[in-house]
PDB file of C-alpha atoms in Angstrom:
ATOM      1  CA  UNK A   1      16.921 -18.190  -2.837  1.00  0.00           C
ATOM      2  CA  UNK A   2      18.925 -14.834  -3.290  1.00  0.00           C
ATOM      3  CA  UNK A   3      22.063 -16.387  -4.518  1.00  0.00           C
ATOM      4  CA  UNK A   4      19.667 -17.906  -7.318  1.00  0.00           C
ATOM      5  CA  UNK A   5      18.126 -14.629  -7.830  1.00  0.00           C
ATOM      6  CA  UNK A   6      21.700 -12.978  -8.285  1.00  0.00           C
ATOM      7  CA  UNK A   7      23.087 -15.845 -10.531  1.00  0.00           C
ATOM      8  CA  UNK A   8      19.741 -15.518 -12.781  1.00  0.00           C
ATOM      9  CA  UNK A   9      20.488 -12.024 -13.495  1.00  0.00           C
ATOM     10  CA  UNK A  10      24.089 -12.619 -14.112  1.00  0.00           C
ATOM     11  CA  UNK A  11      23.177 -15.558 -16.353  1.00  0.00           C
ATOM     12  CA  UNK A  12      20.259 -13.391 -18.113  1.00  0.00           C
ATOM     13  CA  UNK A  13      21.190  -9.977 -18.028  1.00  0.00           C
ATOM     14  CA  UNK A  14      18.989  -9.310 -21.361  1.00  0.00           C
ATOM     15  CA  UNK A  15      15.782 -10.498 -19.283  1.00  0.00           C
ATOM     16  CA  UNK A  16      16.646  -9.291 -15.932  1.00  0.00           C
ATOM     17  CA  UNK A  17      18.240  -5.356 -16.599  1.00  0.00           C
ATOM     18  CA  UNK A  18      15.714  -5.058 -18.808  1.00  0.00           C
ATOM     19  CA  UNK A  19      13.166  -5.919 -16.244  1.00  0.00           C
ATOM     20  CA  UNK A  20      14.954  -3.366 -13.430  1.00  0.00           C
ATOM     21  CA  UNK A  21      14.542  -0.461 -16.266  1.00  0.00           C
ATOM     22  CA  UNK A  22      10.538  -1.277 -16.585  1.00  0.00           C
ATOM     23  CA  UNK A  23      10.083  -1.311 -12.884  1.00  0.00           C
ATOM     24  CA  UNK A  24      11.759   2.261 -12.497  1.00  0.00           C
ATOM     25  CA  UNK A  25       9.656   3.395 -15.448  1.00  0.00           C
ATOM     26  CA  UNK A  26       6.296   1.721 -14.148  1.00  0.00           C
ATOM     27  CA  UNK A  27       7.532   3.992 -10.250  1.00  0.00           C
ATOM     28  CA  UNK A  28       8.411   6.900 -12.621  1.00  0.00           C
ATOM     29  CA  UNK A  29       5.166   6.668 -14.381  1.00  0.00           C
ATOM     30  CA  UNK A  30       2.382   5.493 -11.839  1.00  0.00           C
ATOM     31  CA  UNK A  31       3.720   5.965  -8.520  1.00  0.00           C
ATOM     32  CA  UNK A  32       6.024   9.011  -8.546  1.00  0.00           C
ATOM     33  CA  UNK A  33       3.239  11.797  -9.719  1.00  0.00           C
ATOM     34  CA  UNK A  34       0.621  10.414  -7.297  1.00  0.00           C
ATOM     35  CA  UNK A  35       2.658  10.094  -4.411  1.00  0.00           C
ATOM     36  CA  UNK A  36       4.903  12.801  -4.412  1.00  0.00           C
ATOM     37  CA  UNK A  37       3.166  15.682  -4.164  1.00  0.00           C
ATOM     38  CA  UNK A  38       1.137  14.409  -1.275  1.00  0.00           C
ATOM     39  CA  UNK A  39       4.308  13.656   0.621  1.00  0.00           C
ATOM     40  CA  UNK A  40       5.029  16.736   0.853  1.00  0.00           C
ATOM     41  CA  UNK A  41       1.706  17.845   2.222  1.00  0.00           C
ATOM     42  CA  UNK A  42       1.192  15.403   4.932  1.00  0.00           C
ATOM     43  CA  UNK A  43       4.867  15.879   6.054  1.00  0.00           C
ATOM     44  CA  UNK A  44       4.166  19.738   5.998  1.00  0.00           C
ATOM     45  CA  UNK A  45       0.780  19.083   8.214  1.00  0.00           C
ATOM     46  CA  UNK A  46       2.189  16.739  10.825  1.00  0.00           C
ATOM     47  CA  UNK A  47       5.354  18.706  11.445  1.00  0.00           C
ATOM     48  CA  UNK A  48       3.745  22.155  11.694  1.00  0.00           C
ATOM     49  CA  UNK A  49       1.246  20.589  14.171  1.00  0.00           C
ATOM     50  CA  UNK A  50      -1.597  21.787  11.706  1.00  0.00           C
ATOM     51  CA  UNK A  51      -2.973  17.743  11.696  1.00  0.00           C
ATOM     52  CA  UNK A  52      -3.283  18.108  15.203  1.00  0.00           C
ATOM     53  CA  UNK A  53      -5.382  20.806  14.904  1.00  0.00           C
ATOM     54  CA  UNK A  54      -7.060  19.460  11.992  1.00  0.00           C
ATOM     55  CA  UNK A  55      -8.240  16.150  14.075  1.00  0.00           C
ATOM     56  CA  UNK A  56      -9.912  17.932  16.308  1.00  0.00           C
ATOM     57  CA  UNK A  57     -13.648  17.876  15.275  1.00  0.00           C
ATOM     58  CA  UNK A  58     -13.042  14.368  14.969  1.00  0.00           C
ATOM     59  CA  UNK A  59     -12.542  13.652  18.422  1.00  0.00           C
ATOM     60  CA  UNK A  60     -15.889  12.367  19.693  1.00  0.00           C
ATOM     61  CA  UNK A  61     -16.236  10.598  16.467  1.00  0.00           C
ATOM     62  CA  UNK A  62     -12.860   8.766  16.966  1.00  0.00           C
ATOM     63  CA  UNK A  63     -13.408   7.955  20.739  1.00  0.00           C
ATOM     64  CA  UNK A  64     -16.676   6.121  20.251  1.00  0.00           C
ATOM     65  CA  UNK A  65     -14.583   3.482  17.953  1.00  0.00           C
ATOM     66  CA  UNK A  66     -11.886   3.659  20.474  1.00  0.00           C
ATOM     67  CA  UNK A  67      -9.287   5.239  18.250  1.00  0.00           C
ATOM     68  CA  UNK A  68      -7.031   8.666  19.496  1.00  0.00           C
ATOM     69  CA  UNK A  69      -8.206  12.342  18.576  1.00  0.00           C
ATOM     70  CA  UNK A  70      -5.724  12.424  15.851  1.00  0.00           C
ATOM     71  CA  UNK A  71      -6.983   9.064  13.694  1.00  0.00           C
ATOM     72  CA  UNK A  72      -9.153  10.866  11.780  1.00  0.00           C
ATOM     73  CA  UNK A  73      -6.682  13.512  10.067  1.00  0.00           C
ATOM     74  CA  UNK A  74      -4.331  10.760  10.148  1.00  0.00           C
ATOM     75  CA  UNK A  75      -6.658   8.530   7.855  1.00  0.00           C
ATOM     76  CA  UNK A  76      -7.367  11.514   5.769  1.00  0.00           C
ATOM     77  CA  UNK A  77      -3.912  11.827   4.726  1.00  0.00           C
ATOM     78  CA  UNK A  78      -3.540   8.162   4.350  1.00  0.00           C
ATOM     79  CA  UNK A  79      -6.468   7.895   1.941  1.00  0.00           C
ATOM     80  CA  UNK A  80      -5.163  11.154  -0.363  1.00  0.00           C
ATOM     81  CA  UNK A  81      -1.503  10.070  -0.256  1.00  0.00           C
ATOM     82  CA  UNK A  82      -1.118   6.304  -0.638  1.00  0.00           C
ATOM     83  CA  UNK A  83       1.552   3.675   0.360  1.00  0.00           C
ATOM     84  CA  UNK A  84       3.588   4.168   2.046  1.00  0.00           C
ATOM     85  CA  UNK A  85       2.755   7.824   3.353  1.00  0.00           C
ATOM     86  CA  UNK A  86       0.162   6.417   5.401  1.00  0.00           C
ATOM     87  CA  UNK A  87       2.307   4.088   7.801  1.00  0.00           C
ATOM     88  CA  UNK A  88       5.144   7.010   7.740  1.00  0.00           C
ATOM     89  CA  UNK A  89       2.557   9.273   9.122  1.00  0.00           C
ATOM     90  CA  UNK A  90       1.698   6.801  11.951  1.00  0.00           C
ATOM     91  CA  UNK A  91       4.959   6.654  12.797  1.00  0.00           C
ATOM     92  CA  UNK A  92       5.690  10.798  12.797  1.00  0.00           C
ATOM     93  CA  UNK A  93       2.568  10.782  15.268  1.00  0.00           C
ATOM     94  CA  UNK A  94       4.122   8.536  17.495  1.00  0.00           C
ATOM     95  CA  UNK A  95       7.453  10.400  17.263  1.00  0.00           C
ATOM     96  CA  UNK A  96       5.265  12.854  17.897  1.00  0.00           C
ATOM     97  CA  UNK A  97       3.278  12.094  21.231  1.00  0.00           C
ATOM     98  CA  UNK A  98       0.057  12.212  19.436  1.00  0.00           C
ATOM     99  CA  UNK A  99      -0.274   8.723  19.600  1.00  0.00           C
ATOM    100  CA  UNK A 100       0.532   5.853  22.302  1.00  0.00           C
ATOM    101  CA  UNK A 101       1.892   2.452  21.614  1.00  0.00           C
ATOM    102  CA  UNK A 102      -1.352   0.610  22.097  1.00  0.00           C
ATOM    103  CA  UNK A 103      -2.681   2.426  19.468  1.00  0.00           C
ATOM    104  CA  UNK A 104       0.186   2.384  16.440  1.00  0.00           C
ATOM    105  CA  UNK A 105      -1.166  -1.204  15.211  1.00  0.00           C
ATOM    106  CA  UNK A 106      -5.122  -0.060  15.178  1.00  0.00           C
ATOM    107  CA  UNK A 107      -3.769   3.490  12.794  1.00  0.00           C
ATOM    108  CA  UNK A 108      -1.094   1.024  10.927  1.00  0.00           C
ATOM    109  CA  UNK A 109      -4.880  -1.149   9.974  1.00  0.00           C
ATOM    110  CA  UNK A 110      -6.804   1.876   9.031  1.00  0.00           C
ATOM    111  CA  UNK A 111      -3.993   4.108   7.270  1.00  0.00           C
ATOM    112  CA  UNK A 112      -2.810   1.504   4.982  1.00  0.00           C
ATOM    113  CA  UNK A 113      -4.473   2.286   1.829  1.00  0.00           C
ATOM    114  CA  UNK A 114      -3.025   3.115  -1.891  1.00  0.00           C
ATOM    115  CA  UNK A 115      -4.118   6.965  -3.265  1.00  0.00           C
ATOM    116  CA  UNK A 116      -6.970   8.251  -5.220  1.00  0.00           C
ATOM    117  CA  UNK A 117      -4.582   9.328  -8.136  1.00  0.00           C
ATOM    118  CA  UNK A 118      -3.049   5.893  -8.510  1.00  0.00           C
ATOM    119  CA  UNK A 119      -6.221   4.058  -8.450  1.00  0.00           C
ATOM    120  CA  UNK A 120      -7.955   6.473 -10.400  1.00  0.00           C
ATOM    121  CA  UNK A 121      -5.601   7.622 -12.936  1.00  0.00           C
ATOM    122  CA  UNK A 122      -2.926   4.934 -13.596  1.00  0.00           C
ATOM    123  CA  UNK A 123      -4.975   2.157 -12.521  1.00  0.00           C
ATOM    124  CA  UNK A 124      -8.349   3.015 -14.131  1.00  0.00           C
ATOM    125  CA  UNK A 125      -7.537   5.266 -16.915  1.00  0.00           C
ATOM    126  CA  UNK A 126      -4.000   3.873 -17.842  1.00  0.00           C
ATOM    127  CA  UNK A 127      -4.553   0.273 -17.036  1.00  0.00           C
ATOM    128  CA  UNK A 128      -7.664  -0.327 -17.617  1.00  0.00           C
ATOM    129  CA  UNK A 129      -8.686   2.515 -20.008  1.00  0.00           C
ATOM    130  CA  UNK A 130     -12.229   3.072 -17.941  1.00  0.00           C
ATOM    131  CA  UNK A 131     -12.101   5.706 -14.973  1.00  0.00           C
ATOM    132  CA  UNK A 132     -15.082   3.818 -14.112  1.00  0.00           C
ATOM    133  CA  UNK A 133     -13.262   0.832 -13.295  1.00  0.00           C
ATOM    134  CA  UNK A 134     -10.758   3.127 -10.821  1.00  0.00           C
ATOM    135  CA  UNK A 135     -13.912   4.636  -9.334  1.00  0.00           C
ATOM    136  CA  UNK A 136     -15.290   1.119  -8.165  1.00  0.00           C
ATOM    137  CA  UNK A 137     -12.074  -0.118  -6.992  1.00  0.00           C
ATOM    138  CA  UNK A 138     -11.296   2.903  -4.829  1.00  0.00           C
ATOM    139  CA  UNK A 139     -14.660   2.754  -3.214  1.00  0.00           C
ATOM    140  CA  UNK A 140     -14.397  -0.924  -2.617  1.00  0.00           C
ATOM    141  CA  UNK A 141     -10.514  -0.452  -1.112  1.00  0.00           C
ATOM    142  CA  UNK A 142     -11.444   2.270   1.028  1.00  0.00           C
ATOM    143  CA  UNK A 143     -14.394   0.463   2.451  1.00  0.00           C
ATOM    144  CA  UNK A 144     -12.726  -2.588   3.167  1.00  0.00           C
ATOM    145  CA  UNK A 145     -10.126  -0.895   5.231  1.00  0.00           C
ATOM    146  CA  UNK A 146     -12.477   0.992   6.797  1.00  0.00           C
ATOM    147  CA  UNK A 147     -14.604  -1.737   8.247  1.00  0.00           C
ATOM    148  CA  UNK A 148     -11.740  -4.458   8.816  1.00  0.00           C
ATOM    149  CA  UNK A 149      -9.951  -1.467  10.927  1.00  0.00           C
ATOM    150  CA  UNK A 150     -12.823   0.133  12.940  1.00  0.00           C
ATOM    151  CA  UNK A 151     -13.758  -3.894  13.713  1.00  0.00           C
ATOM    152  CA  UNK A 152     -10.501  -4.660  15.130  1.00  0.00           C
ATOM    153  CA  UNK A 153     -10.554  -1.169  17.181  1.00  0.00           C
ATOM    154  CA  UNK A 154     -13.771  -1.434  18.505  1.00  0.00           C
ATOM    155  CA  UNK A 155     -13.208  -4.992  19.506  1.00  0.00           C
ATOM    156  CA  UNK A 156      -9.604  -3.932  21.329  1.00  0.00           C
ATOM    157  CA  UNK A 157      -9.025  -2.167  24.314  1.00  0.00           C
ATOM    158  CA  UNK A 158      -9.624   1.766  24.339  1.00  0.00           C
ATOM    159  CA  UNK A 159      -7.098   4.156  23.292  1.00  0.00           C
ATOM    160  CA  UNK A 160      -4.150   5.037  25.330  1.00  0.00           C
ATOM    161  CA  UNK A 161      -3.008   8.006  23.841  1.00  0.00           C
ATOM    162  CA  UNK A 162      -0.017   9.461  25.534  1.00  0.00           C
ATOM    163  CA  UNK A 163      -1.186  13.164  27.238  1.00  0.00           C
ATOM    164  CA  UNK A 164       2.032  14.821  26.317  1.00  0.00           C
ATOM    165  CA  UNK A 165       2.290  17.720  25.112  1.00  0.00           C
ATOM    166  CA  UNK A 166       3.801  18.088  21.211  1.00  0.00           C
ATOM    167  CA  UNK A 167       7.069  19.681  21.109  1.00  0.00           C
ATOM    168  CA  UNK A 168       7.363  22.272  18.793  1.00  0.00           C
ATOM    169  CA  UNK A 169       9.350  21.458  15.707  1.00  0.00           C
ATOM    170  CA  UNK A 170      12.264  23.703  15.824  1.00  0.00           C
ATOM    171  CA  UNK A 171      14.063  22.294  12.242  1.00  0.00           C
ATOM    172  CA  UNK A 172      13.764  23.962   8.974  1.00  0.00           C
ATOM    173  CA  UNK A 173      10.464  22.497   8.193  1.00  0.00           C
ATOM    174  CA  UNK A 174      10.323  23.398   4.601  1.00  0.00           C
ATOM    175  CA  UNK A 175      14.076  21.743   3.792  1.00  0.00           C
ATOM    176  CA  UNK A 176      13.543  18.823   5.961  1.00  0.00           C
ATOM    177  CA  UNK A 177      10.057  18.090   4.404  1.00  0.00           C
ATOM    178  CA  UNK A 178      11.283  18.072   1.072  1.00  0.00           C
ATOM    179  CA  UNK A 179      14.139  16.361   1.903  1.00  0.00           C
ATOM    180  CA  UNK A 180      12.228  13.955   3.473  1.00  0.00           C
ATOM    181  CA  UNK A 181       9.725  13.156   0.785  1.00  0.00           C
ATOM    182  CA  UNK A 182      12.260  12.836  -1.966  1.00  0.00           C
ATOM    183  CA  UNK A 183      14.046  10.425   0.389  1.00  0.00           C
ATOM    184  CA  UNK A 184      10.724   8.252   0.934  1.00  0.00           C
ATOM    185  CA  UNK A 185       9.753   8.550  -2.989  1.00  0.00           C
ATOM    186  CA  UNK A 186      13.136   7.481  -3.867  1.00  0.00           C
ATOM    187  CA  UNK A 187      13.250   4.226  -1.484  1.00  0.00           C
ATOM    188  CA  UNK A 188       9.852   3.638  -2.542  1.00  0.00           C
ATOM    189  CA  UNK A 189      11.450   3.612  -6.137  1.00  0.00           C
ATOM    190  CA  UNK A 190      14.184   1.457  -5.099  1.00  0.00           C
ATOM    191  CA  UNK A 191      11.508  -1.237  -3.722  1.00  0.00           C
ATOM    192  CA  UNK A 192       9.435  -1.400  -6.612  1.00  0.00           C
ATOM    193  CA  UNK A 193      12.127  -1.839  -9.226  1.00  0.00           C
ATOM    194  CA  UNK A 194      14.223  -4.684  -7.141  1.00  0.00           C
ATOM    195  CA  UNK A 195      10.621  -6.486  -6.102  1.00  0.00           C
ATOM    196  CA  UNK A 196       9.814  -5.882 -10.537  1.00  0.00           C
ATOM    197  CA  UNK A 197      12.171  -8.036 -11.133  1.00  0.00           C
ATOM    198  CA  UNK A 198      11.886 -10.474  -8.394  1.00  0.00           C
ATOM    199  CA  UNK A 199       8.147 -11.306  -9.492  1.00  0.00           C
ATOM    200  CA  UNK A 200       9.364 -12.135 -13.390  1.00  0.00           C
ATOM    201  CA  UNK A 201      12.367 -14.189 -11.445  1.00  0.00           C
ATOM    202  CA  UNK A 202       9.319 -15.912  -9.581  1.00  0.00           C
ATOM    203  CA  UNK A 203       7.133 -16.330 -12.178  1.00  0.00           C
ATOM    204  CA  UNK A 204       9.896 -17.474 -15.126  1.00  0.00           C
ATOM    205  CA  UNK A 205      11.076 -20.563 -12.542  1.00  0.00           C
ATOM    206  CA  UNK A 206       7.219 -21.161 -11.516  1.00  0.00           C
ATOM    207  CA  UNK A 207       8.250 -20.070  -7.400  1.00  0.00           C
ATOM    208  CA  UNK A 208       4.760 -19.745  -6.769  1.00  0.00           C
ATOM    209  CA  UNK A 209       3.323 -22.182  -9.088  1.00  0.00           C
ATOM    210  CA  UNK A 210       1.159 -23.828  -6.154  1.00  0.00           C
ATOM    211  CA  UNK A 211      -0.731 -21.108  -5.713  1.00  0.00           C
ATOM    212  CA  UNK A 212      -1.248 -20.556  -9.625  1.00  0.00           C
ATOM    213  CA  UNK A 213      -2.417 -23.753  -9.911  1.00  0.00           C
ATOM    214  CA  UNK A 214      -5.010 -22.936  -7.282  1.00  0.00           C
ATOM    215  CA  UNK A 215      -6.007 -19.866  -9.310  1.00  0.00           C
ATOM    216  CA  UNK A 216      -6.226 -22.160 -12.637  1.00  0.00           C
ATOM    217  CA  UNK A 217      -8.984 -23.731 -10.891  1.00  0.00           C
ATOM    218  CA  UNK A 218     -11.576 -20.631 -11.628  1.00  0.00           C
ATOM    219  CA  UNK A 219      -9.445 -18.402 -13.944  1.00  0.00           C
ATOM    220  CA  UNK A 220      -7.336 -19.078 -16.926  1.00  0.00           C
ATOM    221  CA  UNK A 221      -3.479 -19.492 -17.039  1.00  0.00           C
ATOM    222  CA  UNK A 222      -2.638 -15.684 -17.828  1.00  0.00           C
ATOM    223  CA  UNK A 223      -4.613 -14.585 -15.136  1.00  0.00           C
ATOM    224  CA  UNK A 224      -3.554 -16.607 -12.389  1.00  0.00           C
ATOM    225  CA  UNK A 225       0.100 -15.364 -13.640  1.00  0.00           C
ATOM    226  CA  UNK A 226      -0.634 -11.837 -13.189  1.00  0.00           C
ATOM    227  CA  UNK A 227      -1.722 -12.616  -9.370  1.00  0.00           C
ATOM    228  CA  UNK A 228       1.333 -14.446  -8.616  1.00  0.00           C
ATOM    229  CA  UNK A 229       3.429 -11.239 -10.197  1.00  0.00           C
ATOM    230  CA  UNK A 230       1.101  -8.866  -8.272  1.00  0.00           C
ATOM    231  CA  UNK A 231       1.635 -10.824  -4.895  1.00  0.00           C
ATOM    232  CA  UNK A 232       5.341  -9.610  -5.044  1.00  0.00           C
ATOM    233  CA  UNK A 233       4.629  -6.505  -6.644  1.00  0.00           C
ATOM    234  CA  UNK A 234       1.371  -4.709  -6.917  1.00  0.00           C
ATOM    235  CA  UNK A 235       1.691  -2.409  -9.661  1.00  0.00           C
ATOM    236  CA  UNK A 236       2.805  -5.041 -12.283  1.00  0.00           C
ATOM    237  CA  UNK A 237       0.222  -7.549 -11.353  1.00  0.00           C
ATOM    238  CA  UNK A 238      -2.570  -4.817 -12.110  1.00  0.00           C
ATOM    239  CA  UNK A 239      -0.751  -3.924 -15.095  1.00  0.00           C
ATOM    240  CA  UNK A 240      -1.181  -7.510 -16.370  1.00  0.00           C
ATOM    241  CA  UNK A 241      -4.439  -7.865 -15.131  1.00  0.00           C
ATOM    242  CA  UNK A 242      -5.817  -5.402 -16.813  1.00  0.00           C
ATOM    243  CA  UNK A 243      -4.630  -7.306 -20.276  1.00  0.00           C
ATOM    244  CA  UNK A 244      -6.903 -10.066 -18.773  1.00  0.00           C
ATOM    245  CA  UNK A 245     -10.105 -11.398 -20.318  1.00  0.00           C
ATOM    246  CA  UNK A 246     -12.891 -12.018 -17.863  1.00  0.00           C
ATOM    247  CA  UNK A 247     -15.006 -10.515 -15.002  1.00  0.00           C
ATOM    248  CA  UNK A 248     -12.280 -11.597 -11.999  1.00  0.00           C
ATOM    249  CA  UNK A 249      -9.328  -9.201 -13.593  1.00  0.00           C
ATOM    250  CA  UNK A 250     -11.254  -5.898 -11.581  1.00  0.00           C
ATOM    251  CA  UNK A 251     -12.086  -7.792  -8.420  1.00  0.00           C
ATOM    252  CA  UNK A 252      -8.037  -9.373  -8.284  1.00  0.00           C
ATOM    253  CA  UNK A 253      -6.749  -5.669  -8.794  1.00  0.00           C
ATOM    254  CA  UNK A 254      -8.542  -4.359  -5.982  1.00  0.00           C
ATOM    255  CA  UNK A 255      -7.349  -7.562  -3.837  1.00  0.00           C
ATOM    256  CA  UNK A 256      -3.988  -6.757  -4.890  1.00  0.00           C
ATOM    257  CA  UNK A 257      -4.314  -3.269  -4.651  1.00  0.00           C
ATOM    258  CA  UNK A 258      -5.525  -3.564  -0.728  1.00  0.00           C
ATOM    259  CA  UNK A 259      -2.985  -6.514   0.054  1.00  0.00           C
ATOM    260  CA  UNK A 260      -0.034  -4.155  -1.601  1.00  0.00           C
ATOM    261  CA  UNK A 261       2.103  -7.317  -2.494  1.00  0.00           C
ATOM    262  CA  UNK A 262       5.595  -8.198  -0.725  1.00  0.00           C
ATOM    263  CA  UNK A 263       7.108  -4.673  -2.127  1.00  0.00           C
ATOM    264  CA  UNK A 264       4.404  -2.519  -0.904  1.00  0.00           C
ATOM    265  CA  UNK A 265       4.019  -4.830   2.791  1.00  0.00           C
ATOM    266  CA  UNK A 266       7.868  -4.133   2.901  1.00  0.00           C
ATOM    267  CA  UNK A 267       7.765  -0.447   2.669  1.00  0.00           C
ATOM    268  CA  UNK A 268       4.820   0.131   5.196  1.00  0.00           C
ATOM    269  CA  UNK A 269       6.714  -2.498   8.187  1.00  0.00           C
ATOM    270  CA  UNK A 270       9.889  -0.067   7.502  1.00  0.00           C
ATOM    271  CA  UNK A 271       8.020   2.545   9.653  1.00  0.00           C
ATOM    272  CA  UNK A 272       5.745   0.237  11.431  1.00  0.00           C
ATOM    273  CA  UNK A 273       8.172  -2.485  12.597  1.00  0.00           C
ATOM    274  CA  UNK A 274       9.920   0.035  15.165  1.00  0.00           C
ATOM    275  CA  UNK A 275       6.764   1.560  16.720  1.00  0.00           C
ATOM    276  CA  UNK A 276       5.324  -1.823  17.882  1.00  0.00           C
ATOM    277  CA  UNK A 277       3.169  -3.329  14.907  1.00  0.00           C
ATOM    278  CA  UNK A 278       3.485  -7.178  14.573  1.00  0.00           C
ATOM    279  CA  UNK A 279       4.603  -7.662  10.969  1.00  0.00           C
ATOM    280  CA  UNK A 280       2.822 -11.239  10.803  1.00  0.00           C
ATOM    281  CA  UNK A 281      -0.377  -9.732  12.215  1.00  0.00           C
ATOM    282  CA  UNK A 282      -0.275  -6.903   9.937  1.00  0.00           C
ATOM    283  CA  UNK A 283      -0.264  -8.815   6.851  1.00  0.00           C
ATOM    284  CA  UNK A 284      -2.688 -11.128   8.270  1.00  0.00           C
ATOM    285  CA  UNK A 285      -5.275  -8.133   8.398  1.00  0.00           C
ATOM    286  CA  UNK A 286      -4.263  -6.958   5.200  1.00  0.00           C
ATOM    287  CA  UNK A 287      -5.057 -10.355   3.519  1.00  0.00           C
ATOM    288  CA  UNK A 288      -8.580  -9.821   5.070  1.00  0.00           C
ATOM    289  CA  UNK A 289      -9.277  -6.033   3.854  1.00  0.00           C
ATOM    290  CA  UNK A 290      -7.854  -7.605   0.530  1.00  0.00           C
ATOM    291  CA  UNK A 291     -10.712 -10.410   0.309  1.00  0.00           C
ATOM    292  CA  UNK A 292     -13.227  -8.567   1.192  1.00  0.00           C
ATOM    293  CA  UNK A 293     -12.111  -5.639  -1.545  1.00  0.00           C
ATOM    294  CA  UNK A 294     -12.630  -8.786  -3.563  1.00  0.00           C
ATOM    295  CA  UNK A 295     -15.971  -9.846  -2.641  1.00  0.00           C
ATOM    296  CA  UNK A 296     -17.147  -6.221  -2.773  1.00  0.00           C
ATOM    297  CA  UNK A 297     -15.579  -5.895  -6.390  1.00  0.00           C
ATOM    298  CA  UNK A 298     -17.219  -9.103  -7.509  1.00  0.00           C
ATOM    299  CA  UNK A 299     -20.434  -8.136  -6.585  1.00  0.00           C
ATOM    300  CA  UNK A 300     -20.393  -4.835  -8.222  1.00  0.00           C
ATOM    301  CA  UNK A 301     -19.618  -6.566 -11.029  1.00  0.00           C
ATOM    302  CA  UNK A 302     -23.354  -7.892 -11.479  1.00  0.00           C
ATOM    303  CA  UNK A 303     -24.486  -4.327 -11.276  1.00  0.00           C
TER     304      UNK A 303
END
């Protein structure tokens, strides 16, 4: 598939090179402004130990749902920042000894969310031209992530957080924070541009045609093509859905944002695979959260 993909870029450069520029433009307009500032904030919180102290008031609540004390602060920073900052925070907490290996999958499911600036600003205002749409998607998105993650946590074993004290950070905090944030955001841009081009390739050669046929049963061809695009790269899929007519456009956008698409899933797994999170199980949980978000938004369409 990669050989065919590379050959297509050579044969149709006017098509796919332009798509790469469009992918970087989408990253610069929709993702960079919402991700970079919060990446800085969350890294400062985690490296200086402020996140540890902020977690203390939520310790009792976290224990009741079998999560480590740091889970509350981790979730709040993840919700504010968006993909893939939450996964990086979980990795940072594990490296710092705040969570044990048994807890990393539970926190990975809980701290896997898009940010409010992206959903409200980029999706709601820029794409759908309606802030109310962004508010509905944001509410359904957070609710679906919380419900599924808490059910899994309650059904699992009790938290086994390491009791080791966190070692004070000895590096140059300000430099390391900005360097880490710049690298992370740049890598996210690379993922988005690559998978944006790949999504065009997949749609052009109908590689997801069976899925498209399935969606054609209850929506038009333009909407089903937008979903296939979003399965590979969620931002471009949401942009395409905003141009579609019908009551399924918003619920499907919520589905894509919550699932993340191949691009966002890969970005998160870069941080999670090394700390004990199984990729297939993580993708399955994200699919459950996405289906729940779709159902909630479908119900909201009737109010």
